Amino acid sequence: MSQLTVAKFGGTSVADADAMSRCAAILEQNPNTRLAVLSASSGVTNLLVALASGEHQPDSRARLLQQLTGIQQGILDSLGQPEMLTRHIEEILHHIKELADSAAISPTKALHDEIVAQGELMSTRLFVELLRQRGTQAIWFDVRKVMRTDDRFSRAAPDLTALATAAEEELKPLCDHQLVVTQGFIGAAHDGRTTTLGRGGSDYSAALLAEALNAAAVEIWTDVPGIYTTDPRLVSEARAIPEISFSEASEMATFGAKVLHPATLQPAVRRQIPVFVGSSKAPEAGGTWIRNSTPSQPLFRALALRRNQVLLTLTSQSMFQAHGFLAEVFGILARHKISVDLITTSEISVSLTLDAGAELLTEEVQAELSKHCHLKVEHGLALVALIGNRMSEVNGTGSRVFQALSDVNIRMICYGASPHNLCFLVEEDVAGQVVADLHRELLPA
């Protein structure tokens, strides 16, 4: 493994020229950082998504473009309006206008990705100029040259073999000699059309590139100083975790911790690449290192919360001492690309949860399921995940947890499949208090 470090900066970290300057200072402190992966400036992606959605009213499109231009113009003003860069950003903004006009007539998924990707293309151009003005030599690199994906627009999957080959040929020689600035979130299908990896995909991009380059570390710079024992907005006593294992962090990302994209750790785990999470606003505050293993392995490490859960209960007498029912159910869900989180069964029923299920559970899906069983759909629920170690092996774990929740109506429990989590479903209006109570009882300072 080389000493090369990959640093990723999120949207708030590159929101304006001052924020970009803080990122530049971080890069300047570590000569081993040879690849910087950037998101679009804060607010830009939301504006581009609105333009890509096929907004029919010209006045509405004009307002969105004006807001988008204002963000870029603010950074250009701070940089002194360099002529070539200003002209290039203006060309990109004009291209966005043309694409948005096309989307208003006939929106497509491919057009959507082409529009949304422009945010990263602009932020990286601006950042390279800022570095140059600070005296740091850096080059701009179009990640689409190496980040090959399939053509599932808006949620493209990377072609790992093609990425590894292209990174070795195109990107590694550049990183060997200088700092390279490139884009997160975006890629290209094998026919060259622009794709995106889905919201939050910049973290994933950075980890994929680190894997392809056999990097020594990945740094995720965001607006919070590391991973906390739970969301500090819910529990003021929440505290940063200095070090956490891949297994624990993966559980936290999967079950709602916003600081990491759920897919980010997969490439890091494959190559055993340590991942650092810190705040670009306060790098001196330190952060969290995520490693294969840690010296400390507490029974209870953290709490995660995921709202907007849907509970499905499917009941059928044919389940009793029969086979094939669950295969039918999961076959239907698989055809509609619906992933299941929690699941429990009884003799004649099965209950399962879907994340943001209201969007996924279309009338078509419900009609197909109803052919095989009675279907009950419940909304307004939240999933609470307690993350730790050996939780299914230590006597008394469950009693400690449920004693803290003696006054709460728990709708579903999943426990034992993993030693690293205990998950349960509660009414959404009490979820914040549930997290606070558990944190006080199980994760005291």
CSV table of C-alpha atoms in Angstrom, one decimal:
chain,number,residue,atom,x,y,z
A,1,MET,CA,0.0,0.0,0.0
A,2,SER,CA,1.3,3.5,-0.9
A,3,GLN,CA,1.3,6.5,1.5
A,4,LEU,CA,-1.3,8.2,-0.8
A,5,THR,CA,-4.3,9.8,1.1
A,6,VAL,CA,-7.6,10.6,-0.6
A,7,ALA,CA,-9.5,13.5,0.9
A,8,LYS,CA,-13.2,14.1,0.3
A,9,PHE,CA,-14.8,17.5,0.9
A,10,GLY,CA,-18.6,17.7,1.2
A,11,GLY,CA,-20.9,20.5,0.0
A,12,THR,CA,-20.8,22.6,3.2
A,13,SER,CA,-17.0,22.3,3.1
A,14,VAL,CA,-16.8,24.0,-0.3
A,15,ALA,CA,-19.9,26.2,0.1
A,16,ASP,CA,-18.0,29.4,-0.6
A,17,ALA,CA,-14.5,30.8,-1.0
A,18,ASP,CA,-13.8,31.0,2.8
A,19,ALA,CA,-14.9,27.3,3.2
A,20,MET,CA,-12.8,26.3,0.3
A,21,SER,CA,-9.8,28.1,1.8
A,22,ARG,CA,-10.2,26.0,5.0
A,23,CYS,CA,-10.1,22.9,2.8
A,24,ALA,CA,-7.0,24.1,1.0
A,25,ALA,CA,-5.3,24.6,4.4
A,26,ILE,CA,-6.1,21.0,5.3
A,27,LEU,CA,-4.6,19.7,2.1
A,28,GLU,CA,-1.5,21.8,2.6
A,29,GLN,CA,-0.9,20.2,6.0
A,30,ASN,CA,-0.5,16.7,4.6
A,31,PRO,CA,1.8,16.2,1.6
A,32,ASN,CA,0.6,12.7,1.3
A,33,THR,CA,-2.8,13.9,0.2
A,34,ARG,CA,-2.6,13.6,-3.5
A,35,LEU,CA,-6.3,13.3,-4.5
A,36,ALA,CA,-9.1,15.6,-3.4
A,37,VAL,CA,-12.6,14.6,-4.2
A,38,LEU,CA,-15.3,17.4,-4.0
A,39,SER,CA,-19.0,17.6,-3.8
A,40,ALA,CA,-20.9,20.5,-5.4
A,41,SER,CA,-21.1,23.6,-3.3
A,42,SER,CA,-23.8,23.6,-0.7
A,43,GLY,CA,-27.3,24.2,-2.2
A,44,VAL,CA,-26.2,23.7,-5.8
A,45,THR,CA,-27.3,20.1,-6.2
A,46,ASN,CA,-30.8,20.9,-4.9
A,47,LEU,CA,-31.1,23.7,-7.5
A,48,LEU,CA,-29.9,21.4,-10.3
A,49,VAL,CA,-32.3,18.6,-9.3
A,50,ALA,CA,-35.1,21.1,-9.5
A,51,LEU,CA,-34.0,22.1,-13.0
A,52,ALA,CA,-33.6,18.5,-14.0
A,53,SER,CA,-37.1,17.6,-12.8
A,54,GLY,CA,-38.7,19.2,-15.9
A,55,GLU,CA,-39.8,22.6,-14.5
A,56,HIS,CA,-42.3,23.8,-17.1
A,57,GLN,CA,-42.5,27.5,-16.2
A,58,PRO,CA,-39.7,29.6,-17.8
A,59,ASP,CA,-39.9,32.1,-14.9
A,60,SER,CA,-39.3,29.3,-12.4
A,61,ARG,CA,-36.3,28.0,-14.3
A,62,ALA,CA,-34.9,31.5,-14.6
A,63,ARG,CA,-35.2,32.0,-10.8
A,64,LEU,CA,-33.4,28.7,-10.2
A,65,LEU,CA,-30.6,29.6,-12.6
A,66,GLN,CA,-30.3,33.0,-11.0
A,67,GLN,CA,-29.8,31.4,-7.6
A,68,LEU,CA,-27.3,28.9,-9.1
A,69,THR,CA,-25.4,31.7,-10.8
A,70,GLY,CA,-25.3,33.6,-7.5
A,71,ILE,CA,-23.5,30.9,-5.7
A,72,GLN,CA,-20.8,30.5,-8.4
A,73,GLN,CA,-20.5,34.3,-8.8
A,74,GLY,CA,-19.8,34.7,-5.1
A,75,ILE,CA,-16.9,32.4,-5.3
A,76,LEU,CA,-15.6,33.9,-8.6
A,77,ASP,CA,-15.8,37.4,-7.0
A,78,SER,CA,-13.6,36.2,-4.1
A,79,LEU,CA,-11.1,34.8,-6.6
A,80,GLY,CA,-11.0,38.1,-8.5
A,81,GLN,CA,-12.9,37.0,-11.5
A,82,PRO,CA,-10.1,35.3,-13.4
A,83,GLU,CA,-10.9,35.6,-17.0
A,84,MET,CA,-10.5,32.0,-18.3
A,85,LEU,CA,-12.2,30.5,-15.3
A,86,THR,CA,-15.1,33.0,-15.4
A,87,ARG,CA,-15.7,32.3,-19.0
A,88,HIS,CA,-15.6,28.5,-18.3
A,89,ILE,CA,-18.1,28.8,-15.5
A,90,GLU,CA,-20.4,31.0,-17.7
A,91,GLU,CA,-20.2,28.3,-20.4
A,92,ILE,CA,-21.3,25.6,-17.9
A,93,LEU,CA,-24.2,27.8,-16.6
A,94,HIS,CA,-25.3,28.3,-20.2
A,95,HIS,CA,-25.1,24.6,-20.8
A,96,ILE,CA,-27.2,24.0,-17.7
A,97,LYS,CA,-29.8,26.4,-19.1
A,98,GLU,CA,-30.0,24.6,-22.4
A,99,LEU,CA,-30.3,21.2,-20.7
A,100,ALA,CA,-33.0,22.5,-18.3
A,101,ASP,CA,-35.0,23.8,-21.3
A,102,SER,CA,-34.7,20.3,-22.8
A,103,ALA,CA,-35.8,18.7,-19.6
A,104,ALA,CA,-38.9,21.0,-19.5
A,105,ILE,CA,-39.9,19.5,-22.8
A,106,SER,CA,-38.9,15.9,-22.3
A,107,PRO,CA,-37.2,14.9,-19.0
A,108,THR,CA,-35.2,11.7,-19.0
A,109,LYS,CA,-33.1,10.0,-16.4
A,110,ALA,CA,-30.0,10.4,-18.5
A,111,LEU,CA,-30.7,14.2,-18.9
A,112,HIS,CA,-31.2,14.4,-15.2
A,113,ASP,CA,-27.8,13.0,-14.4
A,114,GLU,CA,-26.1,15.3,-17.0
A,115,ILE,CA,-27.7,18.3,-15.4
A,116,VAL,CA,-27.0,17.4,-11.8
A,117,ALA,CA,-23.4,16.5,-12.5
A,118,GLN,CA,-22.6,20.1,-13.4
A,119,GLY,CA,-22.3,21.1,-9.8
A,120,GLU,CA,-19.2,19.0,-9.1
A,121,LEU,CA,-17.7,20.1,-12.4
A,122,MET,CA,-18.0,23.7,-11.3
A,123,SER,CA,-16.9,23.3,-7.7
A,124,THR,CA,-13.7,21.5,-8.7
A,125,ARG,CA,-12.8,24.1,-11.3
A,126,LEU,CA,-13.2,26.9,-8.7
A,127,PHE,CA,-11.2,25.0,-6.1
A,128,VAL,CA,-8.2,24.4,-8.4
A,129,GLU,CA,-8.1,28.1,-9.1
A,130,LEU,CA,-8.2,28.9,-5.3
A,131,LEU,CA,-5.4,26.4,-4.7
A,132,ARG,CA,-3.3,28.0,-7.5
A,133,GLN,CA,-3.8,31.5,-6.0
A,134,ARG,CA,-2.6,30.1,-2.6
A,135,GLY,CA,0.5,28.8,-4.3
A,136,THR,CA,-0.4,25.1,-4.3
A,137,GLN,CA,0.0,23.5,-7.6
A,138,ALA,CA,-3.0,21.2,-8.5
A,139,ILE,CA,-4.6,19.9,-11.6
A,140,TRP,CA,-8.2,19.3,-12.5
A,141,PHE,CA,-9.2,15.8,-13.5
A,142,ASP,CA,-12.5,14.6,-15.0
A,143,VAL,CA,-13.5,11.6,-12.9
A,144,ARG,CA,-15.6,10.3,-15.7
A,145,LYS,CA,-12.4,9.1,-17.4
A,146,VAL,CA,-12.0,6.4,-14.7
A,147,MET,CA,-15.3,6.1,-12.8
A,148,ARG,CA,-17.0,3.7,-15.1
A,149,THR,CA,-20.5,2.6,-14.2
A,150,ASP,CA,-23.6,0.8,-15.5
A,151,ASP,CA,-26.4,3.0,-17.0
A,152,ARG,CA,-28.8,3.0,-14.1
A,153,PHE,CA,-29.0,6.7,-14.1
A,154,SER,CA,-29.3,8.4,-10.7
A,155,ARG,CA,-28.2,5.3,-8.9
A,156,ALA,CA,-25.4,3.9,-11.1
A,157,ALA,CA,-23.3,1.0,-9.9
A,158,PRO,CA,-19.5,1.2,-10.5
A,159,ASP,CA,-17.7,-1.3,-12.7
A,160,LEU,CA,-14.9,-2.1,-10.3
A,161,THR,CA,-12.7,-3.8,-12.8
A,162,ALA,CA,-12.9,-1.0,-15.3
A,163,LEU,CA,-12.3,1.6,-12.6
A,164,ALA,CA,-9.2,-0.2,-11.3
A,165,THR,CA,-7.7,-0.4,-14.8
A,166,ALA,CA,-8.5,3.2,-15.7
A,167,ALA,CA,-7.3,4.6,-12.4
A,168,GLU,CA,-4.0,2.7,-12.8
A,169,GLU,CA,-3.5,4.1,-16.3
A,170,GLU,CA,-5.0,7.6,-16.1
A,171,LEU,CA,-5.1,8.7,-12.5
A,172,LYS,CA,-2.3,7.1,-10.5
A,173,PRO,CA,0.6,8.6,-12.7
A,174,LEU,CA,-0.9,12.1,-12.0
A,175,CYS,CA,-1.2,11.5,-8.2
A,176,ASP,CA,2.4,10.2,-8.1
A,177,HIS,CA,3.6,13.7,-8.8
A,178,GLN,CA,1.0,16.3,-7.8
A,179,LEU,CA,-2.3,17.1,-6.1
A,180,VAL,CA,-5.2,16.1,-8.3
A,181,VAL,CA,-8.7,17.6,-7.8
A,182,THR,CA,-11.7,15.6,-9.0
A,183,GLN,CA,-15.4,15.1,-8.6
A,184,GLY,CA,-17.4,12.9,-6.3
A,185,PHE,CA,-20.9,11.6,-7.0
A,186,ILE,CA,-20.5,11.4,-10.8
A,187,GLY,CA,-19.3,8.8,-13.3
A,188,ALA,CA,-19.8,7.7,-16.9
A,189,ALA,CA,-21.5,4.7,-18.5
A,190,HIS,CA,-19.5,2.7,-20.9
A,191,ASP,CA,-21.0,4.6,-23.8
A,192,GLY,CA,-19.7,7.9,-22.3
A,193,ARG,CA,-23.0,9.3,-20.9
A,194,THR,CA,-22.8,10.9,-17.5
A,195,THR,CA,-24.2,9.0,-14.6
A,196,THR,CA,-24.5,9.7,-10.9
A,197,LEU,CA,-24.1,7.3,-7.9
A,198,GLY,CA,-27.0,8.7,-5.9
A,199,ARG,CA,-27.3,11.4,-3.2
A,200,GLY,CA,-24.4,11.1,-0.8
A,201,GLY,CA,-22.4,9.3,-3.4
A,202,SER,CA,-19.3,11.6,-3.1
A,203,ASP,CA,-18.2,9.7,0.0
A,204,TYR,CA,-18.6,6.5,-1.9
A,205,SER,CA,-16.7,7.9,-4.9
A,206,ALA,CA,-13.7,8.8,-2.6
A,207,ALA,CA,-13.6,5.3,-1.1
A,208,LEU,CA,-13.8,3.7,-4.5
A,209,LEU,CA,-11.0,5.8,-5.9
A,210,ALA,CA,-8.9,5.1,-2.7
A,211,GLU,CA,-9.5,1.4,-3.3
A,212,ALA,CA,-8.5,1.6,-7.0
A,213,LEU,CA,-5.3,3.6,-6.1
A,214,ASN,CA,-4.5,1.3,-3.1
A,215,ALA,CA,-4.4,4.3,-0.9
A,216,ALA,CA,-3.2,4.4,2.7
A,217,ALA,CA,-6.2,6.4,4.0
A,218,VAL,CA,-9.4,8.1,3.2
A,219,GLU,CA,-10.4,11.4,4.8
A,220,ILE,CA,-14.0,12.5,4.8
A,221,TRP,CA,-14.2,16.2,5.7
A,222,THR,CA,-17.7,17.3,6.5
A,223,ASP,CA,-19.4,19.8,8.9
A,224,VAL,CA,-19.2,17.7,12.1
A,225,PRO,CA,-16.0,16.6,14.0
A,226,GLY,CA,-16.4,12.9,13.7
A,227,ILE,CA,-19.0,10.2,14.4
A,228,TYR,CA,-21.0,10.8,17.6
A,229,THR,CA,-22.5,8.4,20.1
A,230,THR,CA,-25.8,9.7,18.6
A,231,ASP,CA,-27.1,12.7,16.8
A,232,PRO,CA,-26.2,15.7,19.0
A,233,ARG,CA,-29.3,17.5,17.8
A,234,LEU,CA,-31.3,14.8,19.7
A,235,VAL,CA,-29.1,14.4,22.7
A,236,SER,CA,-26.9,17.2,23.9
A,237,GLU,CA,-24.7,14.8,25.9
A,238,ALA,CA,-23.7,13.0,22.7
A,239,ARG,CA,-19.9,12.9,22.3
A,240,ALA,CA,-17.5,12.2,19.5
A,241,ILE,CA,-16.0,8.7,19.2
A,242,PRO,CA,-12.2,8.7,18.6
A,243,GLU,CA,-12.0,5.3,17.1
A,244,ILE,CA,-14.6,2.8,15.8
A,245,SER,CA,-14.5,-0.5,13.9
A,246,PHE,CA,-15.7,-1.0,10.3
A,247,SER,CA,-18.4,-3.3,11.6
A,248,GLU,CA,-19.8,-0.7,14.0
A,249,ALA,CA,-19.5,2.1,11.6
A,250,SER,CA,-21.2,0.1,8.9
A,251,GLU,CA,-24.2,-0.6,11.2
A,252,MET,CA,-24.4,3.1,12.1
A,253,ALA,CA,-24.4,4.2,8.4
A,254,THR,CA,-26.9,1.6,7.5
A,255,PHE,CA,-29.3,2.5,10.2
A,256,GLY,CA,-29.4,6.2,9.8
A,257,ALA,CA,-26.2,8.0,10.9
A,258,LYS,CA,-26.0,10.8,8.4
A,259,VAL,CA,-22.2,11.4,8.7
A,260,LEU,CA,-21.4,8.5,6.3
A,261,HIS,CA,-23.0,7.2,3.1
A,262,PRO,CA,-23.9,3.6,3.7
A,263,ALA,CA,-21.8,2.3,0.8
A,264,THR,CA,-18.7,4.3,1.7
A,265,LEU,CA,-17.1,1.6,3.9
A,266,GLN,CA,-17.4,-1.3,1.4
A,267,PRO,CA,-14.4,-0.4,-0.7
A,268,ALA,CA,-12.4,0.5,2.5
A,269,VAL,CA,-13.2,-2.8,4.0
A,270,ARG,CA,-12.2,-4.7,0.9
A,271,ARG,CA,-8.7,-3.1,1.0
A,272,GLN,CA,-8.5,-2.5,4.8
A,273,ILE,CA,-8.1,1.2,4.3
A,274,PRO,CA,-8.6,3.4,7.4
A,275,VAL,CA,-11.2,6.1,7.1
A,276,PHE,CA,-11.1,9.4,9.0
A,277,VAL,CA,-14.1,11.6,9.5
A,278,GLY,CA,-13.5,15.2,10.6
A,279,SER,CA,-14.8,18.7,10.3
A,280,SER,CA,-13.3,21.0,7.7
A,281,LYS,CA,-14.6,23.9,9.9
A,282,ALA,CA,-12.6,22.8,12.9
A,283,PRO,CA,-9.9,20.3,11.8
A,284,GLU,CA,-8.0,21.0,15.1
A,285,ALA,CA,-11.0,19.3,16.9
A,286,GLY,CA,-9.8,15.9,15.6
A,287,GLY,CA,-12.4,13.3,14.5
A,288,THR,CA,-13.1,9.6,14.2
A,289,TRP,CA,-10.9,6.9,12.8
A,290,ILE,CA,-12.7,3.9,11.4
A,291,ARG,CA,-10.5,0.8,11.3
A,292,ASN,CA,-10.7,-2.9,10.8
A,293,SER,CA,-10.5,-3.4,14.6
A,294,THR,CA,-10.1,-1.2,17.7
A,295,PRO,CA,-8.6,-1.9,21.1
A,296,SER,CA,-11.8,-0.8,22.8
A,297,GLN,CA,-14.9,-2.9,22.0
A,298,PRO,CA,-17.6,-1.7,24.4
A,299,LEU,CA,-20.9,-3.6,24.6
A,300,PHE,CA,-22.8,-0.4,23.7
A,301,ARG,CA,-21.1,2.1,21.3
A,302,ALA,CA,-23.8,4.3,19.8
A,303,LEU,CA,-27.4,4.8,18.8
A,304,ALA,CA,-28.8,5.5,15.3
A,305,LEU,CA,-32.2,6.7,14.3
A,306,ARG,CA,-34.0,6.4,11.0
A,307,ARG,CA,-37.4,8.0,10.6
A,308,ASN,CA,-40.0,7.6,7.9
A,309,GLN,CA,-40.3,3.8,8.2
A,310,VAL,CA,-43.2,1.8,6.9
A,311,LEU,CA,-44.3,-1.5,8.5
A,312,LEU,CA,-45.9,-4.2,6.3
A,313,THR,CA,-47.7,-7.1,7.9
A,314,LEU,CA,-48.6,-9.9,5.5
A,315,THR,CA,-51.0,-12.5,6.8
A,316,SER,CA,-52.0,-15.8,5.1
A,317,GLN,CA,-53.2,-19.1,6.4
A,318,SER,CA,-51.2,-20.7,3.6
A,319,MET,CA,-48.0,-19.8,5.5
A,320,PHE,CA,-48.8,-22.5,8.1
A,321,GLN,CA,-46.6,-25.5,7.6
A,322,ALA,CA,-46.2,-24.5,3.9
A,323,HIS,CA,-43.3,-23.5,1.8
A,324,GLY,CA,-42.8,-20.9,-0.9
A,325,PHE,CA,-44.9,-18.1,0.6
A,326,LEU,CA,-41.9,-16.0,1.6
A,327,ALA,CA,-40.2,-16.7,-1.7
A,328,GLU,CA,-43.3,-15.2,-3.5
A,329,VAL,CA,-43.3,-12.1,-1.2
A,330,PHE,CA,-39.6,-11.4,-1.6
A,331,GLY,CA,-39.7,-12.2,-5.3
A,332,ILE,CA,-42.3,-9.4,-5.7
A,333,LEU,CA,-40.2,-7.0,-3.7
A,334,ALA,CA,-37.1,-7.9,-5.6
A,335,ARG,CA,-38.7,-7.3,-9.0
A,336,HIS,CA,-39.6,-3.8,-7.8
A,337,LYS,CA,-36.1,-3.2,-6.4
A,338,ILE,CA,-37.4,-2.8,-2.8
A,339,SER,CA,-35.0,-3.6,0.0
A,340,VAL,CA,-36.3,-4.9,3.3
A,341,ASP,CA,-34.7,-3.9,6.7
A,342,LEU,CA,-36.2,-5.6,9.7
A,343,ILE,CA,-38.3,-8.8,9.5
A,344,THR,CA,-40.1,-11.0,12.0
A,345,THR,CA,-42.4,-14.0,11.4
A,346,SER,CA,-45.1,-16.0,13.1
A,347,GLU,CA,-47.0,-19.1,11.9
A,348,ILE,CA,-49.4,-17.2,9.6
A,349,SER,CA,-47.8,-13.7,9.2
A,350,VAL,CA,-44.6,-11.9,8.4
A,351,SER,CA,-43.9,-8.3,9.3
A,352,LEU,CA,-41.2,-6.3,7.6
A,353,THR,CA,-40.0,-2.7,7.4
A,354,LEU,CA,-39.1,-0.5,4.5
A,355,ASP,CA,-37.0,2.7,4.6
A,356,ALA,CA,-38.9,5.6,3.1
A,357,GLY,CA,-41.4,3.0,2.1
A,358,ALA,CA,-44.2,5.4,1.2
A,359,GLU,CA,-42.3,6.2,-2.0
A,360,LEU,CA,-41.5,2.6,-2.8
A,361,LEU,CA,-44.8,1.0,-1.9
A,362,THR,CA,-46.7,1.8,-5.0
A,363,GLU,CA,-50.3,0.7,-5.8
A,364,GLU,CA,-48.8,-1.8,-8.2
A,365,VAL,CA,-46.7,-3.4,-5.5
A,366,GLN,CA,-49.5,-3.5,-3.0
A,367,ALA,CA,-51.8,-5.1,-5.6
A,368,GLU,CA,-49.3,-7.8,-6.3
A,369,LEU,CA,-48.7,-8.6,-2.7
A,370,SER,CA,-52.5,-8.6,-2.0
A,371,LYS,CA,-52.9,-11.5,-4.4
A,372,HIS,CA,-51.1,-13.7,-2.0
A,373,CYS,CA,-52.1,-12.4,1.4
A,374,HIS,CA,-53.9,-9.8,3.5
A,375,LEU,CA,-51.7,-6.7,3.5
A,376,LYS,CA,-51.6,-4.2,6.3
A,377,VAL,CA,-49.6,-1.0,5.9
A,378,GLU,CA,-48.6,1.3,8.8
A,379,HIS,CA,-46.8,4.6,8.6
A,380,GLY,CA,-45.4,7.1,11.1
A,381,LEU,CA,-42.8,4.8,12.5
A,382,ALA,CA,-39.0,5.1,13.3
A,383,LEU,CA,-36.3,2.6,13.5
A,384,VAL,CA,-33.9,2.8,16.5
A,385,ALA,CA,-30.6,0.9,16.3
A,386,LEU,CA,-28.4,0.3,19.2
A,387,ILE,CA,-24.8,-0.4,18.0
A,388,GLY,CA,-22.1,-2.3,19.9
A,389,ASN,CA,-20.2,-5.5,20.3
A,390,ARG,CA,-21.1,-9.1,21.3
A,391,MET,CA,-24.6,-7.9,22.0
A,392,SER,CA,-26.2,-11.2,21.3
A,393,GLU,CA,-23.6,-13.0,23.4
A,394,VAL,CA,-23.5,-11.1,26.7
A,395,ASN,CA,-26.1,-12.2,29.3
A,396,GLY,CA,-28.5,-9.4,30.3
A,397,THR,CA,-28.1,-7.2,27.3
A,398,GLY,CA,-31.7,-7.3,26.3
A,399,SER,CA,-33.0,-6.8,29.8
A,400,ARG,CA,-30.9,-3.6,30.2
A,401,VAL,CA,-32.2,-2.2,27.0
A,402,PHE,CA,-35.9,-3.0,27.5
A,403,GLN,CA,-35.8,-1.9,31.2
A,404,ALA,CA,-34.9,1.6,29.9
A,405,LEU,CA,-37.9,1.4,27.5
A,406,SER,CA,-40.5,0.0,29.9
A,407,ASP,CA,-43.0,2.7,29.1
A,408,VAL,CA,-42.6,2.5,25.3
A,409,ASN,CA,-44.8,0.6,22.9
A,410,ILE,CA,-42.2,-1.3,20.8
A,411,ARG,CA,-43.7,-2.5,17.5
A,412,MET,CA,-41.0,-4.8,16.3
A,413,ILE,CA,-37.6,-6.2,17.6
A,414,CYS,CA,-34.7,-7.6,15.6
A,415,TYR,CA,-32.0,-9.1,17.7
A,416,GLY,CA,-29.4,-11.9,17.3
A,417,ALA,CA,-28.7,-11.9,13.6
A,418,SER,CA,-25.7,-9.6,14.2
A,419,PRO,CA,-23.6,-9.2,17.4
A,420,HIS,CA,-23.3,-5.5,16.5
A,421,ASN,CA,-26.9,-4.3,16.6
A,422,LEU,CA,-30.2,-4.5,18.4
A,423,CYS,CA,-33.0,-2.8,16.4
A,424,PHE,CA,-36.6,-2.0,17.1
A,425,LEU,CA,-39.5,0.0,15.7
A,426,VAL,CA,-41.3,2.7,17.7
A,427,GLU,CA,-43.9,5.4,16.9
A,428,GLU,CA,-42.1,8.3,15.3
A,429,ASP,CA,-43.4,10.9,17.7
A,430,VAL,CA,-41.6,9.2,20.7
A,431,ALA,CA,-38.4,8.2,18.8
A,432,GLY,CA,-36.3,11.2,19.9
A,433,GLN,CA,-37.2,10.5,23.5
A,434,VAL,CA,-36.4,6.8,23.1
A,435,VAL,CA,-32.9,7.7,21.8
A,436,ALA,CA,-32.4,10.2,24.7
A,437,ASP,CA,-33.5,7.6,27.3
A,438,LEU,CA,-31.3,4.9,25.9
A,439,HIS,CA,-28.3,7.2,25.6
A,440,ARG,CA,-28.7,8.3,29.2
A,441,GLU,CA,-29.0,4.7,30.5
A,442,LEU,CA,-26.5,2.9,28.3
A,443,LEU,CA,-24.0,5.5,27.1
A,444,PRO,CA,-23.4,7.8,30.0
A,445,ALA,CA,-20.5,10.2,29.8
